[in-house]
mmCIF file of C-alpha atoms and ligand atoms in Angstrom:
data_model
loop_
_atom_site.group_PDB
_atom_site.id
_atom_site.type_symbol
_atom_site.label_atom_id
_atom_site.label_comp_id
_atom_site.label_asym_id
_atom_site.label_seq_id
_atom_site.Cartn_x
_atom_site.Cartn_y
_atom_site.Cartn_z
ATOM 1 C CA UNK A 1 173.408 -3.894 -25.556
ATOM 2 C CA UNK A 2 171.420 -2.012 -28.147
ATOM 3 C CA UNK A 3 172.428 -0.498 -31.497
ATOM 4 C CA UNK A 4 171.967 3.249 -31.668
ATOM 5 C CA UNK A 5 172.399 5.624 -34.597
ATOM 6 C CA UNK A 6 175.849 7.259 -33.970
ATOM 7 C CA UNK A 7 174.568 10.821 -34.424
ATOM 8 C CA UNK A 8 171.697 10.191 -32.033
ATOM 9 C CA UNK A 9 173.958 8.517 -29.543
ATOM 10 C CA UNK A 10 176.361 11.507 -29.702
ATOM 11 C CA UNK A 11 173.423 13.859 -29.131
ATOM 12 C CA UNK A 12 172.316 11.816 -26.144
ATOM 13 C CA UNK A 13 175.867 11.752 -24.783
ATOM 14 C CA UNK A 14 176.316 15.510 -24.988
ATOM 15 C CA UNK A 15 172.898 16.112 -23.479
ATOM 16 C CA UNK A 16 174.086 14.119 -20.517
ATOM 17 C CA UNK A 17 177.615 15.601 -20.414
ATOM 18 C CA UNK A 18 177.276 19.125 -21.867
ATOM 19 C CA UNK A 19 180.598 20.190 -20.325
ATOM 20 C CA UNK A 20 182.359 17.796 -22.714
ATOM 21 C CA UNK A 21 181.026 19.490 -25.862
ATOM 22 C CA UNK A 22 184.276 21.394 -26.168
ATOM 23 C CA UNK A 23 187.155 18.964 -26.689
ATOM 24 C CA UNK A 24 190.281 19.341 -24.588
ATOM 25 C CA UNK A 25 193.387 19.336 -26.798
ATOM 26 C CA UNK A 26 196.405 17.538 -25.428
ATOM 27 C CA UNK A 27 199.813 17.218 -27.046
ATOM 28 C CA UNK A 28 199.351 14.449 -29.652
ATOM 29 C CA UNK A 29 203.083 13.770 -29.671
ATOM 30 C CA UNK A 30 202.975 12.669 -26.078
ATOM 31 C CA UNK A 31 200.473 9.874 -26.653
ATOM 32 C CA UNK A 32 201.651 6.890 -28.740
ATOM 33 C CA UNK A 33 198.051 6.161 -29.864
ATOM 34 C CA UNK A 34 197.740 9.701 -31.229
ATOM 35 C CA UNK A 35 201.222 9.660 -32.709
ATOM 36 C CA UNK A 36 200.346 6.580 -34.749
ATOM 37 C CA UNK A 37 197.556 8.395 -36.587
ATOM 38 C CA UNK A 38 199.050 11.861 -36.973
ATOM 39 C CA UNK A 39 198.845 13.512 -40.399
ATOM 40 C CA UNK A 40 202.259 13.760 -42.148
ATOM 41 C CA UNK A 41 202.078 17.560 -41.826
ATOM 42 C CA UNK A 42 202.437 17.284 -38.066
ATOM 43 C CA UNK A 43 206.069 16.678 -37.270
ATOM 44 C CA UNK A 44 206.683 15.629 -33.693
ATOM 45 C CA UNK A 45 210.445 16.244 -33.822
ATOM 46 C CA UNK A 46 209.833 19.846 -34.794
ATOM 47 C CA UNK A 47 206.661 20.842 -32.936
ATOM 48 C CA UNK A 48 206.243 24.599 -32.809
ATOM 49 C CA UNK A 49 204.193 24.845 -29.643
ATOM 50 C CA UNK A 50 204.845 27.915 -27.502
ATOM 51 C CA UNK A 51 206.965 27.553 -24.398
ATOM 52 C CA UNK A 52 205.972 30.980 -23.097
ATOM 53 C CA UNK A 53 202.565 32.617 -22.700
ATOM 54 C CA UNK A 54 202.198 36.257 -21.752
ATOM 55 C CA UNK A 55 198.829 36.216 -20.040
ATOM 56 C CA UNK A 56 198.179 39.923 -19.613
ATOM 57 C CA UNK A 57 195.785 41.029 -18.262
ATOM 58 C CA UNK A 58 194.697 43.665 -20.756
ATOM 59 C CA UNK A 59 195.974 47.216 -20.289
ATOM 60 C CA UNK A 60 199.032 46.294 -18.306
ATOM 61 C CA UNK A 61 201.711 46.929 -20.942
ATOM 62 C CA UNK A 62 201.513 43.430 -22.400
ATOM 63 C CA UNK A 63 201.918 44.662 -26.003
ATOM 64 C CA UNK A 64 205.057 46.609 -25.112
ATOM 65 C CA UNK A 65 206.495 43.592 -23.311
ATOM 66 C CA UNK A 66 205.806 41.277 -26.253
ATOM 67 C CA UNK A 67 207.052 43.780 -28.803
ATOM 68 C CA UNK A 68 210.301 44.405 -26.946
ATOM 69 C CA UNK A 69 210.888 40.711 -26.221
ATOM 70 C CA UNK A 70 210.939 39.941 -29.949
ATOM 71 C CA UNK A 71 214.090 42.063 -30.222
ATOM 72 C CA UNK A 72 215.941 39.042 -28.874
ATOM 73 C CA UNK A 73 217.274 36.954 -31.780
ATOM 74 C CA UNK A 74 216.376 33.631 -30.111
ATOM 75 C CA UNK A 75 212.735 34.540 -29.594
ATOM 76 C CA UNK A 76 209.810 34.198 -31.943
ATOM 77 C CA UNK A 77 206.245 35.410 -31.526
ATOM 78 C CA UNK A 78 203.156 34.182 -33.361
ATOM 79 C CA UNK A 79 202.432 35.657 -36.757
ATOM 80 C CA UNK A 80 199.888 38.502 -36.422
ATOM 81 C CA UNK A 81 196.250 37.401 -36.344
ATOM 82 C CA UNK A 82 193.931 39.838 -38.113
ATOM 83 C CA UNK A 83 190.905 41.000 -36.171
ATOM 84 C CA UNK A 84 192.089 40.238 -32.635
ATOM 85 C CA UNK A 85 194.770 42.879 -32.048
ATOM 86 C CA UNK A 86 197.252 40.365 -33.512
ATOM 87 C CA UNK A 87 196.582 37.991 -30.619
ATOM 88 C CA UNK A 88 196.106 34.238 -31.104
ATOM 89 C CA UNK A 89 193.435 34.085 -28.353
ATOM 90 C CA UNK A 90 193.337 30.303 -28.558
ATOM 91 C CA UNK A 91 192.789 29.139 -24.987
ATOM 92 C CA UNK A 92 189.325 29.916 -23.714
ATOM 93 C CA UNK A 93 188.298 31.524 -26.996
ATOM 94 C CA UNK A 94 186.510 30.701 -30.233
ATOM 95 C CA UNK A 95 189.839 29.896 -31.948
ATOM 96 C CA UNK A 96 190.257 26.874 -29.683
ATOM 97 C CA UNK A 97 187.795 24.997 -31.858
ATOM 98 C CA UNK A 98 190.023 25.572 -34.889
ATOM 99 C CA UNK A 99 192.234 22.850 -33.406
ATOM 100 C CA UNK A 100 195.892 22.159 -32.759
ATOM 101 C CA UNK A 101 196.902 22.326 -36.444
ATOM 102 C CA UNK A 102 195.618 25.877 -36.617
ATOM 103 C CA UNK A 103 197.345 26.812 -33.380
ATOM 104 C CA UNK A 104 200.662 25.367 -34.540
ATOM 105 C CA UNK A 105 200.428 27.086 -37.899
ATOM 106 C CA UNK A 106 200.909 30.455 -36.169
ATOM 107 C CA UNK A 107 204.391 29.749 -34.848
ATOM 108 C CA UNK A 108 207.926 29.405 -36.111
ATOM 109 C CA UNK A 109 210.692 27.540 -34.378
ATOM 110 C CA UNK A 110 213.032 29.325 -31.940
ATOM 111 C CA UNK A 111 214.452 28.762 -28.453
ATOM 112 C CA UNK A 112 211.543 30.733 -27.047
ATOM 113 C CA UNK A 113 208.296 30.568 -28.964
ATOM 114 C CA UNK A 114 205.711 32.755 -27.361
ATOM 115 C CA UNK A 115 202.326 34.280 -27.754
ATOM 116 C CA UNK A 116 200.732 37.121 -25.849
ATOM 117 C CA UNK A 117 196.987 36.993 -25.524
ATOM 118 C CA UNK A 118 195.913 39.434 -22.855
ATOM 119 C CA UNK A 119 192.488 37.767 -22.810
ATOM 120 C CA UNK A 120 193.955 34.692 -21.102
ATOM 121 C CA UNK A 121 194.554 35.965 -17.593
ATOM 122 C CA UNK A 122 190.955 36.274 -16.428
ATOM 123 C CA UNK A 123 189.476 33.619 -18.688
ATOM 124 C CA UNK A 124 188.014 30.829 -16.545
ATOM 125 C CA UNK A 125 188.843 27.954 -18.921
ATOM 126 C CA UNK A 126 192.188 29.136 -20.326
ATOM 127 C CA UNK A 127 194.287 27.663 -17.464
ATOM 128 C CA UNK A 128 192.941 24.139 -17.942
ATOM 129 C CA UNK A 129 193.099 24.260 -21.729
ATOM 130 C CA UNK A 130 196.634 25.710 -21.715
ATOM 131 C CA UNK A 131 197.950 23.174 -19.218
ATOM 132 C CA UNK A 132 196.440 20.290 -21.175
ATOM 133 C CA UNK A 133 198.317 21.238 -24.327
ATOM 134 C CA UNK A 134 201.494 22.900 -23.014
ATOM 135 C CA UNK A 135 201.874 21.816 -19.377
ATOM 136 C CA UNK A 136 205.520 22.887 -19.164
ATOM 137 C CA UNK A 137 205.114 26.352 -20.614
ATOM 138 C CA UNK A 138 206.299 29.377 -18.688
ATOM 139 C CA UNK A 139 203.791 32.124 -17.943
ATOM 140 C CA UNK A 140 204.138 35.857 -17.469
ATOM 141 C CA UNK A 141 201.652 37.971 -15.535
ATOM 142 C CA UNK A 142 201.974 41.748 -15.437
ATOM 143 C CA UNK A 143 200.874 43.424 -12.229
ATOM 144 C CA UNK A 144 199.454 46.835 -12.980
ATOM 145 C CA UNK A 145 197.696 48.879 -10.327
ATOM 146 C CA UNK A 146 194.123 47.638 -10.924
ATOM 147 C CA UNK A 147 192.776 51.159 -10.390
ATOM 148 C CA UNK A 148 194.882 52.471 -13.271
ATOM 149 C CA UNK A 149 194.133 49.372 -15.342
ATOM 150 C CA UNK A 150 190.380 49.861 -14.962
ATOM 151 C CA UNK A 151 190.605 53.485 -16.074
ATOM 152 C CA UNK A 152 192.809 52.597 -19.033
ATOM 153 C CA UNK A 153 190.291 49.920 -20.047
ATOM 154 C CA UNK A 154 187.446 52.460 -19.882
ATOM 155 C CA UNK A 155 189.452 54.824 -22.097
ATOM 156 C CA UNK A 156 190.010 51.947 -24.490
ATOM 157 C CA UNK A 157 186.243 51.392 -24.735
ATOM 158 C CA UNK A 158 185.634 55.096 -25.318
ATOM 159 C CA UNK A 159 188.299 55.183 -28.026
ATOM 160 C CA UNK A 160 186.585 52.236 -29.699
ATOM 161 C CA UNK A 161 183.247 54.051 -29.440
ATOM 162 C CA UNK A 162 181.747 51.215 -27.419
ATOM 163 C CA UNK A 163 178.006 52.066 -27.507
ATOM 164 C CA UNK A 164 177.448 51.254 -23.817
ATOM 165 C CA UNK A 165 180.526 53.149 -22.642
ATOM 166 C CA UNK A 166 179.358 56.190 -24.612
ATOM 167 C CA UNK A 167 176.068 56.206 -22.667
ATOM 168 C CA UNK A 168 177.917 56.708 -19.356
ATOM 169 C CA UNK A 169 177.630 60.246 -18.011
ATOM 170 C CA UNK A 170 181.086 59.790 -16.480
ATOM 171 C CA UNK A 171 183.527 57.098 -15.398
ATOM 172 C CA UNK A 172 182.189 57.610 -11.870
ATOM 173 C CA UNK A 173 178.756 56.418 -12.951
ATOM 174 C CA UNK A 174 180.245 53.067 -13.990
ATOM 175 C CA UNK A 175 181.826 52.662 -10.596
ATOM 176 C CA UNK A 176 178.523 52.948 -8.699
ATOM 177 C CA UNK A 177 177.661 49.721 -6.909
ATOM 178 C CA UNK A 178 174.496 49.331 -8.934
ATOM 179 C CA UNK A 179 175.043 51.112 -12.232
ATOM 180 C CA UNK A 180 172.301 51.178 -14.880
ATOM 181 C CA UNK A 181 171.843 47.853 -16.699
ATOM 182 C CA UNK A 182 173.732 49.046 -19.824
ATOM 183 C CA UNK A 183 176.822 49.838 -17.772
ATOM 184 C CA UNK A 184 176.941 46.705 -15.661
ATOM 185 C CA UNK A 185 178.971 44.701 -18.150
ATOM 186 C CA UNK A 186 181.434 47.555 -18.597
ATOM 187 C CA UNK A 187 181.857 47.842 -14.844
ATOM 188 C CA UNK A 188 182.579 44.149 -14.713
ATOM 189 C CA UNK A 189 185.083 44.364 -17.584
ATOM 190 C CA UNK A 190 186.889 47.295 -15.964
ATOM 191 C CA UNK A 191 187.173 45.488 -12.670
ATOM 192 C CA UNK A 192 187.560 41.783 -13.437
ATOM 193 C CA UNK A 193 191.126 41.773 -14.813
ATOM 194 C CA UNK A 194 192.481 43.571 -11.750
ATOM 195 C CA UNK A 195 191.340 40.893 -9.314
ATOM 196 C CA UNK A 196 194.747 39.248 -9.458
ATOM 197 C CA UNK A 197 194.635 36.651 -6.731
ATOM 198 C CA UNK A 198 191.203 35.418 -7.749
ATOM 199 C CA UNK A 199 192.401 34.620 -11.281
ATOM 200 C CA UNK A 200 195.858 33.465 -10.216
ATOM 201 C CA UNK A 201 194.185 30.821 -8.086
ATOM 202 C CA UNK A 202 192.788 29.267 -11.265
ATOM 203 C CA UNK A 203 196.201 29.248 -12.978
ATOM 204 C CA UNK A 204 197.803 27.742 -9.900
ATOM 205 C CA UNK A 205 195.364 24.833 -10.022
ATOM 206 C CA UNK A 206 197.119 23.808 -13.244
ATOM 207 C CA UNK A 207 200.624 25.292 -13.137
ATOM 208 C CA UNK A 208 203.273 25.583 -10.443
ATOM 209 C CA UNK A 209 204.285 28.955 -9.080
ATOM 210 C CA UNK A 210 207.828 28.340 -10.389
ATOM 211 C CA UNK A 211 206.424 28.474 -13.924
ATOM 212 C CA UNK A 212 205.104 32.012 -13.448
ATOM 213 C CA UNK A 213 207.045 35.267 -13.604
ATOM 214 C CA UNK A 214 205.411 38.418 -12.265
ATOM 215 C CA UNK A 215 206.336 41.761 -13.761
ATOM 216 C CA UNK A 216 205.606 45.124 -12.193
ATOM 217 C CA UNK A 217 203.869 47.226 -14.856
ATOM 218 C CA UNK A 218 205.405 50.464 -13.537
ATOM 219 C CA UNK A 219 208.907 49.017 -13.863
ATOM 220 C CA UNK A 220 208.092 47.796 -17.347
ATOM 221 C CA UNK A 221 206.931 51.284 -18.316
ATOM 222 C CA UNK A 222 209.882 53.127 -16.737
ATOM 223 C CA UNK A 223 212.756 50.672 -17.193
ATOM 224 C CA UNK A 224 211.793 48.222 -19.907
ATOM 225 C CA UNK A 225 215.384 47.150 -20.685
ATOM 226 C CA UNK A 226 215.958 46.073 -17.081
ATOM 227 C CA UNK A 227 212.683 44.117 -17.019
ATOM 228 C CA UNK A 228 213.432 42.470 -20.366
ATOM 229 C CA UNK A 229 216.935 41.504 -19.217
ATOM 230 C CA UNK A 230 215.494 39.819 -16.117
ATOM 231 C CA UNK A 231 212.867 38.064 -18.219
ATOM 232 C CA UNK A 232 215.480 36.818 -20.712
ATOM 233 C CA UNK A 233 217.555 35.474 -17.821
ATOM 234 C CA UNK A 234 214.555 33.666 -16.377
ATOM 235 C CA UNK A 235 213.950 32.150 -19.814
ATOM 236 C CA UNK A 236 217.594 30.953 -19.993
ATOM 237 C CA UNK A 237 218.207 33.050 -23.074
ATOM 238 C CA UNK A 238 221.691 34.315 -23.948
ATOM 239 C CA UNK A 239 222.407 37.883 -22.806
ATOM 240 C CA UNK A 240 221.059 40.576 -25.104
ATOM 241 C CA UNK A 241 221.616 44.355 -24.838
ATOM 242 C CA UNK A 242 217.951 45.452 -24.788
ATOM 243 C CA UNK A 243 219.070 48.895 -23.554
ATOM 244 C CA UNK A 244 220.764 49.681 -26.860
ATOM 245 C CA UNK A 245 217.555 48.895 -28.773
ATOM 246 C CA UNK A 246 215.114 50.916 -26.673
ATOM 247 C CA UNK A 247 214.856 54.667 -26.267
ATOM 248 C CA UNK A 248 212.469 56.917 -24.352
ATOM 249 C CA UNK A 249 210.402 59.099 -26.674
ATOM 250 C CA UNK A 250 209.406 62.399 -24.999
ATOM 251 C CA UNK A 251 206.587 62.937 -27.511
ATOM 252 C CA UNK A 252 205.127 59.452 -26.922
ATOM 253 C CA UNK A 253 205.843 59.520 -23.199
ATOM 254 C CA UNK A 254 206.981 55.874 -23.340
ATOM 255 C CA UNK A 255 209.957 53.806 -24.422
ATOM 256 C CA UNK A 256 210.039 52.751 -28.053
ATOM 257 C CA UNK A 257 212.208 50.534 -30.212
ATOM 258 C CA UNK A 258 215.224 52.194 -31.747
ATOM 259 C CA UNK A 259 215.580 51.332 -35.420
ATOM 260 C CA UNK A 260 218.392 52.857 -37.479
ATOM 261 C CA UNK A 261 218.619 55.812 -35.108
ATOM 262 C CA UNK A 262 214.855 56.485 -35.164
ATOM 263 C CA UNK A 263 212.326 55.600 -32.499
ATOM 264 C CA UNK A 264 209.559 53.249 -33.588
ATOM 265 C CA UNK A 265 206.819 53.462 -30.981
ATOM 266 C CA UNK A 266 203.760 51.289 -30.479
ATOM 267 C CA UNK A 267 200.613 52.443 -32.286
ATOM 268 C CA UNK A 268 198.363 55.197 -30.985
ATOM 269 C CA UNK A 269 196.092 52.716 -29.182
ATOM 270 C CA UNK A 270 198.977 51.975 -26.790
ATOM 271 C CA UNK A 271 199.935 54.849 -24.539
ATOM 272 C CA UNK A 272 196.860 56.923 -25.302
ATOM 273 C CA UNK A 273 196.501 60.532 -24.288
ATOM 274 C CA UNK A 274 193.475 61.111 -22.071
ATOM 275 C CA UNK A 275 192.560 63.244 -19.052
ATOM 276 C CA UNK A 276 193.800 62.121 -15.660
ATOM 277 C CA UNK A 277 191.468 60.157 -13.430
ATOM 278 C CA UNK A 278 189.801 62.340 -10.793
ATOM 279 C CA UNK A 279 190.605 61.820 -7.109
ATOM 280 C CA UNK A 280 187.009 60.710 -6.477
ATOM 281 C CA UNK A 281 187.215 58.037 -9.163
ATOM 282 C CA UNK A 282 190.594 56.900 -7.881
ATOM 283 C CA UNK A 283 189.274 56.603 -4.343
ATOM 284 C CA UNK A 284 186.232 54.648 -5.496
ATOM 285 C CA UNK A 285 188.390 52.205 -7.428
ATOM 286 C CA UNK A 286 190.922 51.838 -4.622
ATOM 287 C CA UNK A 287 188.013 50.902 -2.373
ATOM 288 C CA UNK A 288 186.655 48.389 -4.888
ATOM 289 C CA UNK A 289 190.079 46.721 -5.147
ATOM 290 C CA UNK A 290 190.957 47.028 -1.443
ATOM 291 C CA UNK A 291 190.459 43.384 -0.532
ATOM 292 C CA UNK A 292 191.949 42.094 -3.793
ATOM 293 C CA UNK A 293 195.070 44.195 -3.283
ATOM 294 C CA UNK A 294 195.475 42.993 0.301
ATOM 295 C CA UNK A 295 195.170 39.405 -0.918
ATOM 296 C CA UNK A 296 197.792 40.036 -3.616
ATOM 297 C CA UNK A 297 200.117 41.613 -1.079
ATOM 298 C CA UNK A 298 199.797 38.599 1.231
ATOM 299 C CA UNK A 299 200.259 36.188 -1.666
ATOM 300 C CA UNK A 300 203.448 37.857 -2.900
ATOM 301 C CA UNK A 301 204.849 38.183 0.616
ATOM 302 C CA UNK A 302 204.098 34.581 1.489
ATOM 303 C CA UNK A 303 205.889 33.419 -1.628
ATOM 304 C CA UNK A 304 208.797 35.845 -1.158
ATOM 305 C CA UNK A 305 208.062 37.604 -4.409
ATOM 306 C CA UNK A 306 208.779 41.253 -5.085
ATOM 307 C CA UNK A 307 205.973 43.605 -4.095
ATOM 308 C CA UNK A 308 205.354 46.446 -6.561
ATOM 309 C CA UNK A 309 205.560 49.970 -5.110
ATOM 310 C CA UNK A 310 201.980 50.710 -6.081
ATOM 311 C CA UNK A 311 200.842 47.720 -4.048
ATOM 312 C CA UNK A 312 202.928 48.653 -0.991
ATOM 313 C CA UNK A 313 201.391 52.105 -1.228
ATOM 314 C CA UNK A 314 197.830 50.880 -1.629
ATOM 315 C CA UNK A 315 198.120 48.494 1.342
ATOM 316 C CA UNK A 316 199.776 51.209 3.471
ATOM 317 C CA UNK A 317 196.933 53.648 2.767
ATOM 318 C CA UNK A 318 194.328 51.039 3.693
ATOM 319 C CA UNK A 319 196.048 50.094 6.971
HETATM 320 P P1 A3P B 1 197.222 53.377 -21.977
HETATM 321 O O1 A3P B 1 197.075 53.431 -23.471
HETATM 322 O O2 A3P B 1 195.917 53.436 -21.262
HETATM 323 O O3 A3P B 1 198.223 54.368 -21.447
HETATM 324 P P2 A3P B 1 198.214 46.471 -23.171
HETATM 325 O O4 A3P B 1 199.178 46.398 -24.289
HETATM 326 O O5 A3P B 1 198.394 45.348 -22.179
HETATM 327 O O6 A3P B 1 196.799 46.629 -23.618
HETATM 328 O O7 A3P B 1 198.568 47.772 -22.321
HETATM 329 C C1 A3P B 1 198.444 49.073 -22.849
HETATM 330 C C2 A3P B 1 199.140 50.002 -21.875
HETATM 331 O O8 A3P B 1 200.539 49.745 -21.930
HETATM 332 C C3 A3P B 1 199.023 51.459 -22.202
HETATM 333 O O9 A3P B 1 197.846 51.938 -21.610
HETATM 334 C C4 A3P B 1 200.320 52.059 -21.594
HETATM 335 O O10 A3P B 1 200.078 52.740 -20.386
HETATM 336 C C5 A3P B 1 201.168 50.828 -21.278
HETATM 337 N N1 A3P B 1 202.549 50.878 -21.770
HETATM 338 C C6 A3P B 1 203.621 50.450 -21.055
HETATM 339 N N2 A3P B 1 204.729 50.597 -21.762
HETATM 340 C C7 A3P B 1 204.377 51.123 -22.966
HETATM 341 C C8 A3P B 1 205.111 51.509 -24.118
HETATM 342 N N3 A3P B 1 206.446 51.375 -24.169
HETATM 343 N N4 A3P B 1 204.429 52.030 -25.167
HETATM 344 C C9 A3P B 1 203.075 52.176 -25.101
HETATM 345 N N5 A3P B 1 202.321 51.817 -24.030
HETATM 346 C C10 A3P B 1 202.968 51.293 -22.974
#
């Protein structure tokens, strides 16, 4: 045995095991050794850890789902986080290093405490980090036609004046197999989130299928009250008349909350107005997602889960 300066020995350790540089937070209340040294601010009888995560992916209607779910009196969402579209973005993100205290400080007690971070779904480390801290949480994944999702994401980048997106001559250019260097990352970001089965595989390494609810994005858009009622039932929440609190707004083109007789819609970044995707772009994207969609179809069928119409259609066209 030899004495080593602790800082040096830590440096040596992390050189040897770089993958351990990021700690993995577990629930301190489930380990007696941790419980014994908890700060008095952390109350194990009243832990406000979420029991529901809405995983996204981005551009699937996740904000609408979260916003409408909070109508239920027994549900509480995280307090808004400035700078990240109000999302906590804890698992798999920079906020993870802020620690459990920080995470907990965003929530208030309720039967269902939830957060929606649409960055989670296709994040490679989020499943492990989430299951380490909240192994029994329920998860929601929204299945949007990946072709539509990719286009919506591109429009989002344009609206945010993303410098690379602005260099694209057209959306079609991004979809080329080998786009110019500046557009490669955008192509990847448009496509990645729609590769459902690939990402689901990672979540299913850490969670059981029974913990996940799949929502069809088209149903959520067209009949949000029905979707919310089914979700509330799955969450064992008391019945709630979502239909009396939601109203379709012809000017917005989407359902909105109804407050004192007036519709309160999501902000202009949700349900944007932009030109329709061209048939050529649609065909290119459908081809890109062909194998992923077939895999999703098989996965849902095998597990006797409902197949969205858009997926039936896309698999039928390919056959
Ligand atoms: P577009 O703005 O491209 O139409 P997310 O919140 O996951 O980023 O998803 C944004 C998308 O939610 C919007 O994309 C819109 O199509 C969809 N959406 C579904 N229901 C909505 C609603 N009630 N209000 C606004 N957008 C809604």
